[in-house]
Amino acid sequence: METLAQFGDGGPGPWILLFPVIWALVIGGGITLLRRTVWRSRRGPGRPTTVADNSPITVLGHRFASGEIDEDEYWRRLSVLDEQFGRTGKGGAA
């Protein structure tokens, strides 16, 4: 009678290939679970708004993007705000 541990001439059978697949699924599932729960709170589109989102430079950028002010006015106001507040966050010089 053949068992799972002995196949044909006594060696492991093709079922042994299932172990790497099972481990890959376990590791992939763990990473997916962490990305959807723990790591999401640190970054991503679902992050809560912060004080920096209401900074004058950010408000100025929103006004320019919505078309309330033109490019010349944007750059004039940005230079004044850079002198007073400095840029913080991504892409800005401190």
Coordinates of N, CA and C in Angstrom, one line a residue:
M1 N 0.8 -1.2 0.0 CA 0.0 0.0 0.0 C 0.9 1.2 0.0
E2 N 0.6 2.2 -0.9 CA 1.4 3.4 -1.0 C 0.8 4.4 -0.1
T3 N 1.7 5.2 0.6 CA 1.3 6.3 1.4 C 1.8 7.6 0.8
L4 N 1.5 8.7 1.4 CA 1.9 10.0 0.8 C 3.4 10.1 0.9
A5 N 4.1 9.5 1.9 CA 5.5 9.7 2.1 C 6.3 8.8 1.1
Q6 N 5.7 7.8 0.5 CA 6.4 6.9 -0.4 C 5.6 6.7 -1.7
F7 N 6.2 7.1 -2.7 CA 5.6 7.0 -4.0 C 6.4 6.2 -5.0
G8 N 5.8 5.2 -5.6 CA 6.6 4.4 -6.6 C 7.7 3.7 -5.9
D9 N 8.9 4.1 -6.2 CA 10.1 3.4 -5.7 C 10.6 3.9 -4.3
G10 N 9.8 4.6 -3.6 CA 10.1 5.0 -2.2 C 10.4 6.5 -2.1
G11 N 10.5 7.2 -3.1 CA 10.8 8.7 -3.0 C 9.5 9.5 -2.9
P12 N 9.7 10.8 -2.6 CA 8.5 11.6 -2.5 C 7.8 11.7 -3.9
G13 N 6.5 11.8 -3.8 CA 5.7 11.9 -5.0 C 5.5 13.4 -5.5
P14 N 4.7 13.6 -6.5 CA 4.5 14.9 -7.0 C 3.8 15.9 -6.0
W15 N 3.2 15.3 -5.0 CA 2.6 16.1 -3.9 C 3.5 17.0 -3.2
I16 N 4.8 16.7 -3.2 CA 5.8 17.5 -2.5 C 5.9 18.9 -3.1
L17 N 5.4 19.1 -4.4 CA 5.4 20.4 -5.0 C 4.3 21.3 -4.3
L18 N 3.4 20.7 -3.6 CA 2.4 21.6 -3.0 C 2.9 22.4 -1.8
F19 N 4.0 21.9 -1.2 CA 4.5 22.7 0.0 C 5.0 24.1 -0.4
P20 N 5.8 24.3 -1.4 CA 6.2 25.7 -1.8 C 5.0 26.5 -2.2
V21 N 4.0 25.9 -2.8 CA 2.8 26.7 -3.2 C 2.0 27.1 -1.9
I22 N 1.9 26.2 -1.0 CA 1.2 26.5 0.3 C 1.9 27.6 1.0
W23 N 3.3 27.5 1.1 CA 4.0 28.6 1.8 C 3.9 29.9 1.1
A24 N 3.9 29.9 -0.2 CA 3.8 31.2 -1.0 C 2.4 31.8 -0.7
L25 N 1.4 31.0 -0.6 CA 0.0 31.5 -0.3 C 0.0 32.1 1.1
V26 N 0.6 31.4 2.0 CA 0.6 31.9 3.4 C 1.3 33.2 3.5
I27 N 2.5 33.3 2.9 CA 3.3 34.6 3.0 C 2.6 35.7 2.2
G28 N 2.0 35.4 1.0 CA 1.3 36.4 0.3 C 0.0 36.8 1.0
G29 N -0.6 35.9 1.7 CA -1.8 36.3 2.4 C -1.5 37.2 3.6
G30 N -0.4 36.9 4.3 CA 0.1 37.7 5.4 C 0.4 39.1 5.0
I31 N 1.2 39.2 3.9 CA 1.5 40.6 3.4 C 0.3 41.3 2.9
T32 N -0.6 40.7 2.3 CA -1.9 41.3 1.9 C -2.7 41.8 3.1
L33 N -2.7 41.0 4.1 CA -3.5 41.4 5.3 C -2.8 42.6 6.0
L34 N -1.5 42.6 6.1 CA -0.8 43.7 6.6 C -1.0 45.0 5.8
R35 N -0.9 44.9 4.5 CA -1.1 46.1 3.7 C -2.5 46.6 3.8
R36 N -3.5 45.8 4.0 CA -4.9 46.3 4.1 C -5.2 46.8 5.5
T37 N -4.5 46.5 6.5 CA -4.8 46.9 7.8 C -3.8 47.8 8.4
V38 N -2.6 47.3 8.8 CA -1.6 48.1 9.6 C -1.0 49.1 8.8
W39 N -0.4 48.8 7.6 CA 0.3 49.7 6.8 C -0.5 50.8 6.1
R40 N -1.8 50.6 6.0 CA -2.7 51.6 5.4 C -2.7 52.8 6.2
S41 N -2.7 52.7 7.5 CA -2.8 53.9 8.4 C -1.6 54.8 8.3
R42 N -0.4 54.3 7.8 CA 0.8 55.1 7.6 C 0.8 55.9 6.4
R43 N 0.1 55.5 5.3 CA 0.2 56.2 4.0 C -1.0 55.8 3.2
G44 N -1.1 56.4 2.0 CA -2.1 56.1 1.1 C -3.2 57.1 1.0
P45 N -4.2 56.8 0.1 CA -5.2 57.8 -0.1 C -6.2 57.8 1.0
G46 N -6.2 56.8 1.9 CA -7.2 56.9 3.0 C -6.6 57.6 4.3
R47 N -5.5 58.2 4.1 CA -4.9 58.9 5.3 C -5.7 60.1 5.8
P48 N -5.8 60.3 7.1 CA -6.5 61.4 7.6 C -5.8 62.7 7.2
T49 N -6.6 63.8 7.1 CA -6.1 65.1 6.8 C -5.3 65.6 8.0
T50 N -4.2 66.4 7.7 CA -3.4 66.9 8.8 C -3.4 68.4 8.7
V51 N -2.7 69.0 9.6 CA -2.6 70.5 9.6 C -1.9 71.0 8.4
A52 N -0.9 70.2 7.8 CA -0.2 70.7 6.7 C -1.1 70.8 5.4
D53 N -2.2 70.0 5.4 CA -3.1 70.1 4.3 C -3.9 71.4 4.3
N54 N -3.9 72.1 5.4 CA -4.6 73.4 5.4 C -3.6 74.6 5.5
S55 N -2.3 74.3 5.1 CA -1.3 75.4 5.1 C -1.6 76.4 4.0
P56 N -1.2 77.6 4.1 CA -1.4 78.6 3.1 C -0.9 78.2 1.7
I57 N 0.2 77.5 1.7 CA 0.8 77.1 0.4 C -0.1 76.1 -0.2
T58 N -0.6 75.2 0.5 CA -1.5 74.2 0.0 C -2.8 74.8 -0.5
V59 N -3.3 75.8 0.2 CA -4.6 76.5 -0.2 C -4.3 77.2 -1.5
L60 N -3.1 77.8 -1.6 CA -2.8 78.6 -2.8 C -2.7 77.6 -4.0
G61 N -2.1 76.4 -3.8 CA -2.0 75.4 -4.9 C -3.4 75.0 -5.3
H62 N -4.3 74.8 -4.4 CA -5.7 74.4 -4.7 C -6.4 75.5 -5.5
R63 N -6.2 76.8 -5.1 CA -6.8 77.9 -5.9 C -6.3 78.0 -7.3
F64 N -4.9 77.7 -7.5 CA -4.4 77.7 -8.8 C -4.9 76.6 -9.6
A65 N -5.0 75.4 -9.0 CA -5.5 74.2 -9.7 C -6.9 74.4 -10.2
S66 N -7.7 75.1 -9.3 CA -9.1 75.2 -9.7 C -9.4 76.4 -10.7
G67 N -8.3 77.2 -10.9 CA -8.5 78.3 -11.9 C -8.9 79.6 -11.3
E68 N -8.9 79.7 -10.0 CA -9.3 81.0 -9.4 C -8.2 82.1 -9.6
I69 N -6.9 81.7 -9.7 CA -5.9 82.6 -9.9 C -5.0 82.1 -11.1
D70 N -4.4 83.1 -11.8 CA -3.5 82.7 -12.9 C -2.1 82.4 -12.5
E71 N -1.3 82.0 -13.4 CA 0.1 81.5 -13.1 C 0.9 82.6 -12.5
D72 N 0.8 83.8 -13.0 CA 1.7 85.0 -12.5 C 1.3 85.3 -11.1
E73 N 0.0 85.3 -10.8 CA -0.4 85.6 -9.4 C 0.0 84.5 -8.5
Y74 N -0.1 83.2 -9.0 CA 0.4 82.1 -8.2 C 1.8 82.2 -7.8
W75 N 2.7 82.5 -8.8 CA 4.1 82.6 -8.5 C 4.5 83.8 -7.6
R76 N 3.8 84.9 -7.7 CA 4.0 86.0 -6.8 C 3.6 85.7 -5.4
R77 N 2.5 85.1 -5.2 CA 2.0 84.8 -3.9 C 2.9 83.7 -3.3
L78 N 3.3 82.7 -4.1 CA 4.1 81.6 -3.6 C 5.4 82.1 -3.1
S79 N 6.0 83.1 -3.8 CA 7.3 83.6 -3.3 C 7.2 84.3 -2.0
V80 N 6.1 85.0 -1.8 CA 5.8 85.7 -0.5 C 5.6 84.6 0.6
L81 N 4.8 83.6 0.3 CA 4.5 82.6 1.3 C 5.8 81.7 1.6
D82 N 6.7 81.5 0.6 CA 7.9 80.8 0.9 C 8.8 81.6 1.9
E83 N 8.8 82.9 1.8 CA 9.6 83.7 2.7 C 9.0 83.6 4.1
Q84 N 7.7 83.5 4.3 CA 7.1 83.5 5.6 C 7.0 82.2 6.2
F85 N 6.6 81.2 5.4 CA 6.3 79.8 6.0 C 7.3 78.8 5.6
G86 N 7.9 79.0 4.4 CA 8.8 77.9 3.9 C 8.0 76.8 3.4
R87 N 8.6 76.0 2.6 CA 7.8 74.8 2.0 C 8.1 73.6 2.9
T88 N 7.0 72.9 3.1 CA 7.1 71.6 3.9 C 6.5 70.5 3.1
G89 N 6.9 69.3 3.3 CA 6.3 68.2 2.6 C 7.1 67.8 1.4
K90 N 6.4 67.1 0.5 CA 7.0 66.6 -0.7 C 7.4 67.7 -1.7
G91 N 8.6 67.5 -2.3 CA 9.0 68.4 -3.4 C 9.3 69.8 -3.0
G92 N 9.3 70.1 -1.7 CA 9.6 71.5 -1.4 C 11.0 71.7 -0.8
A93 N 11.5 72.8 -0.9 CA 12.8 73.1 -0.3 C 12.5 73.7 1.1
A94 N 13.3 73.3 2.0 CA 13.1 73.7 3.4 C 13.6 75.1 3.6

